Coordinates of C-alpha atoms in Angstrom, one line a residue:
Chain H
M1 CA 57.9 93.0 122.0
N2 CA 55.1 95.5 121.5
V3 CA 56.8 98.9 122.0
P4 CA 53.7 101.1 122.6
T5 CA 52.5 98.7 125.2
L6 CA 55.9 98.4 126.8
L7 CA 56.1 102.2 127.0
A8 CA 52.6 102.5 128.4
F9 CA 53.3 99.9 131.1
S10 CA 56.7 101.6 132.0
L11 CA 55.0 105.0 132.3
Y12 CA 52.4 103.5 134.5
L13 CA 54.9 101.7 136.7
I14 CA 57.1 104.8 137.1
L15 CA 54.0 106.8 138.2
M16 CA 53.3 104.2 140.9
L17 CA 56.9 104.4 142.2
A18 CA 56.8 108.2 142.2
I19 CA 53.8 108.1 144.5
G20 CA 55.6 105.7 146.8
V21 CA 58.6 108.1 147.1
F22 CA 56.3 111.1 147.6
F23 CA 54.6 109.5 150.6
Y24 CA 57.9 108.0 152.0
L25 CA 58.9 111.6 152.8
R26 CA 55.6 112.2 154.7
T27 CA 55.5 109.0 156.8
K28 CA 56.4 109.8 160.5
N29 CA 54.7 107.1 162.6
L30 CA 53.1 103.7 162.5
S31 CA 49.6 105.2 162.2
D32 CA 50.8 107.2 159.1
Y33 CA 52.3 104.0 157.7
I34 CA 49.3 101.7 158.2
L35 CA 46.3 104.0 158.2
G36 CA 47.6 107.2 156.7
G37 CA 47.2 109.0 160.1
R38 CA 43.4 109.0 159.3
Q39 CA 43.9 111.8 156.8
L40 CA 42.6 110.1 153.7
N41 CA 40.6 112.3 151.3
G42 CA 37.0 111.0 150.7
A43 CA 37.3 110.6 146.9
V44 CA 40.6 108.7 147.3
A45 CA 39.0 106.5 150.0
A46 CA 36.1 105.8 147.7
L47 CA 38.2 104.8 144.6
S48 CA 40.8 103.0 146.6
A49 CA 38.2 101.0 148.4
G50 CA 36.7 100.1 145.0
A51 CA 40.0 99.4 143.3
S52 CA 41.4 97.2 146.1
D53 CA 38.1 95.3 146.3
M54 CA 37.9 94.6 142.5
S55 CA 40.8 92.4 141.5
G56 CA 41.6 91.1 138.0
W57 CA 38.1 89.6 138.2
L58 CA 36.6 92.9 137.1
L59 CA 38.4 93.0 133.8
L60 CA 39.0 89.3 133.2
G61 CA 36.7 87.1 135.2
L62 CA 33.3 88.9 134.9
P63 CA 33.5 89.9 131.2
G64 CA 34.7 86.3 130.6
A65 CA 31.7 84.8 132.5
I66 CA 29.3 87.0 130.5
Y67 CA 31.1 86.1 127.2
A68 CA 30.8 82.4 128.1
S69 CA 27.2 82.2 129.2
G70 CA 25.5 85.5 128.9
L71 CA 23.7 88.0 131.1
N72 CA 22.7 85.5 133.8
N73 CA 26.2 86.0 135.3
A74 CA 25.3 89.6 136.0
W75 CA 23.6 88.6 139.3
I76 CA 26.9 88.4 141.1
G77 CA 27.5 92.0 140.1
I78 CA 24.1 93.1 141.4
G79 CA 24.7 91.3 144.7
L80 CA 28.1 93.0 145.1
I81 CA 26.7 96.5 144.4
I82 CA 24.0 96.0 147.0
G83 CA 26.5 94.6 149.5
A84 CA 29.0 97.5 148.9
F85 CA 26.2 100.1 149.3
L86 CA 25.0 98.6 152.6
N87 CA 28.6 98.5 153.8
W88 CA 29.1 102.2 153.0
Q89 CA 25.7 103.2 154.3
F90 CA 25.7 101.3 157.7
V91 CA 29.2 100.3 158.5
A92 CA 31.6 103.0 157.2
R93 CA 30.7 105.9 159.5
P94 CA 30.2 103.9 162.7
L95 CA 33.5 102.0 162.2
R96 CA 35.4 105.3 161.5
V97 CA 33.9 106.8 164.7
Y98 CA 34.2 103.8 167.0
T99 CA 37.7 102.7 166.0
E100 CA 39.1 106.2 166.9
L101 CA 37.1 106.4 170.1
S102 CA 38.1 102.9 171.2
G103 CA 41.8 103.5 172.0
D104 CA 42.5 104.9 168.5
S105 CA 42.5 101.4 167.0
I106 CA 44.4 101.2 163.8
T107 CA 43.8 97.6 162.8
L108 CA 40.7 95.4 163.0
P109 CA 42.2 93.1 165.6
D110 CA 43.2 96.2 167.6
F111 CA 39.6 97.4 167.4
L112 CA 38.1 94.1 168.5
E113 CA 40.5 93.9 171.5
N114 CA 39.8 97.5 172.6
R115 CA 36.0 97.3 171.9
F116 CA 35.6 94.3 174.3
N117 CA 38.5 95.2 176.6
D118 CA 40.0 91.8 176.0
T119 CA 43.0 91.4 178.3
S120 CA 43.5 87.8 177.3
R121 CA 44.7 88.8 173.8
L122 CA 42.6 85.9 172.4
L123 CA 40.5 88.1 170.0
R124 CA 43.6 89.9 168.7
L125 CA 45.6 86.7 168.2
T126 CA 42.8 84.8 166.5
S127 CA 41.8 87.6 164.1
A128 CA 45.4 88.7 163.4
S129 CA 46.5 85.1 162.6
V130 CA 43.5 84.6 160.2
I131 CA 44.3 87.9 158.4
L132 CA 48.0 87.1 158.1
I133 CA 47.6 83.6 156.8
F134 CA 44.9 84.3 154.3
F135 CA 46.2 87.6 153.0
T136 CA 49.7 86.2 152.4
I137 CA 48.0 83.5 150.2
Y138 CA 45.7 86.1 148.6
T139 CA 48.8 88.3 147.9
S140 CA 50.5 85.3 146.3
A141 CA 47.5 84.5 144.1
G142 CA 47.5 88.1 143.0
L143 CA 51.1 88.0 142.1
V144 CA 50.5 84.8 140.0
G145 CA 47.8 86.8 138.1
G146 CA 50.1 89.7 137.5
A147 CA 52.9 87.5 136.4
I148 CA 50.8 85.6 133.9
L149 CA 49.7 89.0 132.4
F150 CA 53.3 90.1 132.0
E151 CA 54.2 86.7 130.6
K152 CA 51.5 86.8 128.0
T153 CA 51.8 90.5 127.1
F154 CA 55.6 90.7 126.8
S155 CA 56.5 87.0 126.3
L156 CA 58.6 87.2 129.4
D157 CA 59.6 84.2 131.4
Y158 CA 57.1 83.5 134.2
N159 CA 59.6 83.8 137.1
M160 CA 61.1 87.0 135.7
A161 CA 57.6 88.5 135.3
L162 CA 56.8 87.5 138.9
W163 CA 59.9 89.3 140.2
I164 CA 59.3 92.4 138.2
G165 CA 55.7 92.7 139.4
T166 CA 56.6 92.0 143.0
I167 CA 59.5 94.5 143.0
V168 CA 57.2 97.3 141.8
I169 CA 54.4 96.6 144.2
V170 CA 56.8 96.1 147.2
S171 CA 58.7 99.3 146.4
Y172 CA 55.9 101.7 146.6
T173 CA 54.2 99.8 149.5
F174 CA 57.5 99.6 151.4
L175 CA 58.2 103.3 150.9
G176 CA 54.9 105.1 151.3
G177 CA 52.7 102.7 153.2
F178 CA 49.0 103.3 153.4
M179 CA 48.9 106.7 151.7
A180 CA 51.0 105.4 148.8
V181 CA 48.8 102.3 148.5
S182 CA 45.6 104.4 148.6
W183 CA 46.8 107.0 146.1
T184 CA 48.1 104.4 143.7
D185 CA 44.8 102.6 144.1
F186 CA 43.1 105.9 143.3
F187 CA 44.9 106.3 140.0
Q188 CA 44.5 102.6 139.3
G189 CA 40.8 102.9 139.9
I190 CA 40.6 105.8 137.4
L191 CA 42.4 103.7 134.8
M192 CA 40.2 100.7 135.3
F193 CA 37.1 102.9 135.0
L194 CA 38.3 104.5 131.8
A195 CA 39.2 101.2 130.3
L196 CA 35.7 99.8 131.1
M197 CA 34.0 102.8 129.6
V198 CA 36.2 103.2 126.4
I199 CA 36.4 99.6 125.3
P200 CA 32.7 98.6 125.3
I201 CA 31.5 102.0 123.9
Y202 CA 34.1 102.0 121.1
A203 CA 33.6 98.3 120.3
M204 CA 29.8 98.8 120.2
S205 CA 30.2 101.7 117.7
Q206 CA 32.3 99.4 115.5
I207 CA 29.7 96.7 115.5
G208 CA 26.9 99.2 114.6
G209 CA 25.4 100.2 117.9
W210 CA 23.4 98.6 120.7
E211 CA 20.6 97.1 118.6
A212 CA 23.0 95.5 116.2
T213 CA 25.0 94.1 119.1
L214 CA 21.9 92.7 120.7
E215 CA 20.7 91.2 117.4
T216 CA 24.0 89.4 116.8
V217 CA 24.1 88.1 120.4
H218 CA 20.5 87.0 120.1
G219 CA 21.2 85.2 116.8
I220 CA 24.0 83.2 118.5
N221 CA 21.9 82.2 121.5
P222 CA 18.7 84.0 122.6
D223 CA 19.4 82.9 126.3
Y224 CA 22.5 85.1 126.4
I225 CA 20.4 88.2 126.7
D226 CA 18.0 86.9 129.3
I227 CA 19.1 87.5 132.9
F228 CA 16.9 84.7 134.2
S229 CA 18.1 82.1 131.7
G230 CA 18.8 78.8 133.5
M231 CA 18.4 80.5 136.9
S232 CA 16.3 79.6 139.9
L233 CA 15.6 81.6 143.0
F234 CA 18.2 79.4 144.7
S235 CA 21.0 80.0 142.2
I236 CA 20.2 83.8 142.0
T237 CA 20.4 83.9 145.8
S238 CA 23.7 82.0 145.8
L239 CA 25.2 84.6 143.5
M240 CA 23.8 87.6 145.1
V241 CA 25.0 86.7 148.6
W242 CA 28.6 87.4 147.5
G243 CA 27.7 90.9 148.5
L244 CA 27.7 89.8 152.2
G245 CA 31.5 89.5 151.9
Y246 CA 32.0 93.2 152.1
F247 CA 31.2 93.5 155.8
G248 CA 34.3 91.4 156.7
Q249 CA 37.1 92.4 154.3
P250 CA 39.9 93.9 156.3
H251 CA 41.5 95.8 153.4
I252 CA 38.2 97.5 152.5
L253 CA 37.2 98.3 156.1
A254 CA 40.7 99.9 156.6
R255 CA 39.6 102.5 154.0
F256 CA 36.6 103.4 156.2
M257 CA 38.8 103.7 159.3
S258 CA 41.3 106.0 157.5
V259 CA 38.9 108.6 156.1
K260 CA 39.9 112.1 157.3
S261 CA 36.5 112.9 158.9
P262 CA 33.3 111.0 159.3
S263 CA 31.5 113.8 157.6
S264 CA 33.4 113.1 154.4
I265 CA 31.9 109.6 154.2
P266 CA 28.6 110.3 152.4
M267 CA 30.4 112.0 149.5
A268 CA 32.9 109.1 149.4
Q269 CA 30.0 106.7 149.3
L270 CA 28.4 108.5 146.4
I271 CA 31.6 108.5 144.4
G272 CA 32.4 104.9 145.3
M273 CA 29.0 103.7 144.3
I274 CA 29.0 105.5 141.0
W275 CA 32.4 104.2 140.2
M276 CA 31.4 100.6 141.1
I277 CA 28.1 100.7 139.2
L278 CA 29.6 102.1 136.0
S279 CA 32.7 99.8 136.2
L280 CA 30.6 96.7 136.6
T281 CA 28.2 97.8 133.9
G282 CA 31.3 98.3 131.6
A283 CA 32.5 94.8 132.5
V284 CA 29.2 93.2 131.7
L285 CA 28.9 95.1 128.4
T286 CA 32.5 94.1 127.5
G287 CA 31.5 90.4 127.8
L288 CA 28.2 90.9 125.9
I289 CA 29.8 92.9 123.1
G290 CA 32.6 90.4 122.9
I291 CA 30.0 87.7 122.0
A292 CA 28.9 89.8 119.0
Y293 CA 32.4 91.0 118.0
F294 CA 34.0 87.5 118.0
S295 CA 30.8 85.7 116.7
E296 CA 32.7 84.2 113.7
V297 CA 35.9 83.1 115.4
P298 CA 35.1 82.6 119.1
L299 CA 37.8 83.0 121.7
A300 CA 39.5 79.9 123.1
N301 CA 39.7 81.5 126.6
P302 CA 36.6 83.6 127.5
E303 CA 38.6 85.5 130.2
T304 CA 40.7 87.1 127.5
V305 CA 37.7 88.9 126.0
F306 CA 38.8 92.3 127.3
I307 CA 42.4 91.9 126.1
A308 CA 41.2 90.6 122.7
L309 CA 38.7 93.5 122.1
N310 CA 41.4 95.9 123.2
Q311 CA 43.9 94.5 120.7
A312 CA 41.3 94.3 117.9
I313 CA 39.9 97.8 118.1
M314 CA 42.3 100.2 119.9
N315 CA 45.2 102.2 118.6
P316 CA 48.3 100.4 120.1
W317 CA 49.3 103.5 122.2
I318 CA 45.9 103.8 123.9
G319 CA 45.5 100.0 123.9
G320 CA 48.8 99.7 125.8
L321 CA 47.5 102.1 128.5
L322 CA 44.1 100.3 128.7
L323 CA 45.9 97.0 129.1
A324 CA 47.7 98.5 132.1
A325 CA 44.2 98.7 133.6
I326 CA 44.3 94.9 134.1
L327 CA 47.6 95.3 135.9
S328 CA 46.1 98.1 137.9
A329 CA 43.2 95.9 139.0
I330 CA 45.6 93.2 140.2
M331 CA 48.1 95.5 141.8
S332 CA 45.5 97.6 143.7
T333 CA 44.3 94.4 145.4
V334 CA 47.7 92.9 146.1
D335 CA 49.2 96.1 147.6
S336 CA 46.2 96.6 150.0
Q337 CA 46.4 93.0 151.2
L338 CA 50.1 93.2 151.6
L339 CA 49.8 96.3 153.7
V340 CA 47.1 94.9 155.9
S341 CA 49.3 91.8 156.6
S342 CA 52.2 94.0 157.4
S343 CA 50.1 96.1 159.8
T344 CA 49.1 92.9 161.5
I345 CA 52.7 92.0 162.2
A346 CA 53.8 95.6 163.2
E347 CA 50.9 96.5 165.3
D348 CA 49.1 93.4 166.5
F349 CA 52.1 91.1 167.0
Y350 CA 55.2 93.3 167.4
R351 CA 53.9 96.4 169.2
K352 CA 51.2 94.9 171.3
M353 CA 52.8 91.6 172.2
L354 CA 56.6 92.1 172.0
H355 CA 57.7 95.7 172.2
K356 CA 55.0 97.9 173.8
N357 CA 57.2 101.0 174.2
A358 CA 58.9 100.8 170.8
Q359 CA 59.5 104.2 169.1
Q360 CA 57.4 105.2 166.2
K361 CA 60.3 105.4 163.8
H362 CA 61.3 101.9 164.8
L363 CA 57.7 100.6 164.3
V364 CA 57.5 102.1 160.8
W365 CA 60.6 100.1 159.9
I366 CA 59.1 97.0 161.4
G367 CA 56.1 97.6 159.1
R368 CA 58.4 98.0 156.1
A369 CA 60.4 94.9 157.0
A370 CA 57.1 93.0 157.3
V371 CA 56.0 94.1 153.8
V372 CA 59.3 92.7 152.4
G373 CA 59.0 89.5 154.4
I374 CA 55.4 88.8 153.5
A375 CA 56.1 89.6 149.8
L376 CA 59.0 87.1 149.8
I377 CA 56.8 84.3 151.2
A378 CA 54.1 85.3 148.7
V379 CA 56.7 85.1 145.8
I380 CA 57.9 81.7 147.0
L381 CA 54.4 80.4 147.0
A382 CA 53.7 82.0 143.7
S383 CA 56.8 80.5 142.0
D384 CA 54.8 77.3 141.6
R385 CA 51.7 78.6 139.9
E386 CA 50.0 75.2 140.3
S387 CA 50.6 75.1 144.1
S388 CA 47.6 73.7 145.9
V389 CA 48.2 76.3 148.7
L390 CA 46.9 78.9 146.3
D391 CA 43.5 77.0 146.2
L392 CA 42.9 78.4 149.7
V393 CA 42.1 81.8 148.1
A394 CA 38.7 80.3 147.2
Y395 CA 38.0 80.4 150.9
A396 CA 39.1 83.9 151.5
W397 CA 36.2 86.1 150.4
G398 CA 33.5 83.9 152.1
G399 CA 35.8 83.1 155.1
F400 CA 36.5 86.8 155.9
G401 CA 32.8 87.7 155.2
A402 CA 31.4 85.1 157.5
A403 CA 34.2 85.2 160.2
F404 CA 34.4 89.0 160.5
G405 CA 31.2 90.4 158.9
P406 CA 28.7 89.6 161.7
V407 CA 31.3 90.3 164.4
I408 CA 31.9 93.8 163.0
I409 CA 28.3 94.7 162.4
L410 CA 27.1 93.5 165.8
S411 CA 30.0 95.0 167.7
L412 CA 29.0 98.4 166.2
F413 CA 25.3 98.1 166.9
W414 CA 24.7 95.7 169.8
K415 CA 25.7 96.9 173.2
R416 CA 25.1 93.5 174.9
M417 CA 27.7 91.7 172.7
T418 CA 30.6 90.2 174.7
R419 CA 34.2 89.1 174.0
N420 CA 33.1 85.4 174.1
G421 CA 30.3 86.2 171.6
A422 CA 32.8 87.8 169.2
L423 CA 35.2 84.9 169.5
S424 CA 32.5 82.3 169.0
G425 CA 31.1 84.2 166.0
M426 CA 34.5 84.5 164.4
I427 CA 35.4 80.8 164.8
S428 CA 31.9 79.4 163.9
G429 CA 31.7 81.6 160.8
A430 CA 35.2 80.4 159.5
I431 CA 34.5 76.7 160.3
T432 CA 31.1 76.8 158.6
V433 CA 32.6 78.2 155.4
I434 CA 35.4 75.6 155.4
I435 CA 33.0 72.6 156.0
W436 CA 30.2 73.9 153.7
K437 CA 32.6 74.2 150.8
Q438 CA 33.6 70.5 151.1
L439 CA 30.0 69.4 150.7
Q440 CA 28.1 69.3 147.5
G441 CA 24.5 68.8 146.2
G442 CA 21.2 70.2 147.3
V443 CA 21.4 72.9 149.9
F444 CA 25.2 72.7 150.0
D445 CA 25.4 74.2 146.5
M446 CA 24.5 77.5 148.1
Y447 CA 27.5 79.8 148.3
E448 CA 29.0 79.1 151.8
I449 CA 29.0 82.7 152.9
L450 CA 25.3 82.7 153.6
P451 CA 25.2 79.8 156.1
G452 CA 28.5 81.1 157.5
F453 CA 27.0 84.5 158.1
V454 CA 23.8 83.2 159.6
I455 CA 25.5 80.7 162.0
S456 CA 28.1 83.2 163.0
S457 CA 25.4 85.8 163.9
C458 CA 23.5 83.2 165.9
C459 CA 26.6 82.1 167.8
I460 CA 27.4 85.7 168.7
I461 CA 23.9 86.3 170.0
I462 CA 23.6 83.1 171.9
A463 CA 27.1 83.2 173.4
S464 CA 26.8 86.8 174.4
L465 CA 23.4 86.3 176.1
L466 CA 24.8 83.3 178.0
D467 CA 27.8 85.4 179.0
K468 CA 27.7 87.9 181.8
R469 CA 26.8 91.5 180.9
P470 CA 29.7 93.6 179.5
E471 CA 31.5 95.9 182.1
K472 CA 30.0 99.4 182.7
A473 CA 33.0 101.1 181.0
I474 CA 32.5 99.1 177.8
E475 CA 28.8 100.0 177.7
T476 CA 29.6 103.7 178.4
E477 CA 32.1 103.8 175.5
F478 CA 29.5 102.0 173.2
E479 CA 26.9 104.7 174.1
K480 CA 29.3 107.5 173.4
A481 CA 30.3 106.0 170.0
K482 CA 26.7 105.4 169.1
K483 CA 25.7 109.0 169.7
A484 CA 28.4 110.1 167.2
Y485 CA 27.3 107.6 164.4
Chain C
M1 CA 14.8 98.3 112.7
S2 CA 15.7 95.3 114.9
E3 CA 12.9 93.6 116.8
V4 CA 15.3 92.1 119.3
S5 CA 15.3 93.7 122.8
L6 CA 16.0 92.8 126.4
S7 CA 13.0 91.6 128.3
L8 CA 11.4 94.0 130.8
A9 CA 12.5 91.8 133.7
T10 CA 16.1 91.9 132.5
W11 CA 16.0 95.7 132.0
F12 CA 14.5 96.0 135.5
W13 CA 17.3 94.1 137.2
L14 CA 20.1 95.8 135.2
I15 CA 18.8 99.3 135.8
V16 CA 16.5 99.7 138.8
P17 CA 18.6 98.5 141.8
Q18 CA 21.7 100.4 140.6
S19 CA 19.7 103.6 140.0
L20 CA 18.0 103.3 143.4
I21 CA 21.4 102.9 145.1
I22 CA 22.6 106.1 143.4
V23 CA 19.5 108.0 144.4
L24 CA 19.7 106.7 148.0
S25 CA 23.4 107.7 148.2
I26 CA 22.6 111.2 147.0
A27 CA 19.8 111.5 149.5
N28 CA 22.1 110.2 152.2
Y29 CA 24.7 112.8 151.3
F30 CA 22.2 115.7 151.8
V31 CA 20.8 114.2 155.0
Q32 CA 24.2 113.5 156.6
R33 CA 25.5 116.9 155.5
K34 CA 23.1 118.6 158.0
K35 CA 24.0 116.1 160.8
P36 CA 26.4 117.8 163.3
L37 CA 29.5 116.0 164.4
Q38 CA 29.5 114.9 168.0

């Protein structure tokens, strides 16, 4: 076993646990546990939104795709950057303001029910169920990724690796809730950023600089350095629309809702966008430099390009720490999804449906129990890494984007929207994504989030206009919120 | 000196949207800073 790497990993894991214990002592009520009592510092919100958004894809998937077929894979990154920017610019502040104004909503289902004064509980039940099912599977897929990393790095048995990873993530999430998750995400975000800056820059200097790198890559295949190679307007659009997913991701929107003050959002946006742009640039460069570095003996698995470069060029002590960045990327996504699922159980099902007058201390422990329960289900699912249930993850980004994205945007900006409009948008967006994904060829090769988003938006507008006008109290609350945007 | 370089269109898409977003975020910061809280 590699001692420096083991020590670096251990140090990193101990830091995560210490953060969990620190915030355990500061958690007093359910709002603290699942939304940090809306006291999140702007910089932490920025980096934790970025880190929880970017899973292992940032350090494994994207560099691997660039390594395998060149710069034309950068389109997805450009689309994501534009989507994240629009989300910060147009959704963050209104969502922060409106969720607090509308019954101090602490989850998305909570907000939707309060926003439309839905006494039937249909909106809450539908949205909470979708979040719970998909995030449990998402969490499980993340645990599989983390376990495979442990398995390969330390030659550990897969199941042993799965349990170690799960125990660490569950421990700090269980103890410290949202603040622990956000602060661990913050440090994980810094580590991911450093790794994606250090590795490509250092590797490029080893090869002989930018021009030498470019020349080697060009010599292997000139198409690798052309962003338009093999691309049509259709395929570019299909990659760029991934950015639409941001508007409906509950774990990212939760960061907006938790920021200490709406006035701290612009600075958070600036920090978040710089982090994202530089990290994605680093990931693209890692893939490109990998092509040049491993030109004589190409890698069998393109997704290992970051790990292979790290092993080839870095001192084992620094390399061990940078390798922990991959674990950071995976953990920062898993912990956020785990907490959102737990908040759905504690707030949306338990408090609102079963035990309305439960004491805050009691609710916090329900939240903690939910973290453990969901993690256990996720581990059981993850114990069979080939399980077909995990394939459902492929639906999650597009499904959340299309089901929740238009509902959230229109609920923030369109006064005439109704409960039935929201419900039809959510259902039609999800169904479109599921059906579109089964079909292939021609127009069906477009990434399903685009048709899902369009159809959901149309359904919201049509169903709302066919419905009777919202009650006066709802319109008054909307006007009040809009003034504060 | 190498003659290989990225095409202008590739440079454009790798640099311009990202730079524009940072400029817009900086501008947004200064505009919003002056905006009073309701």
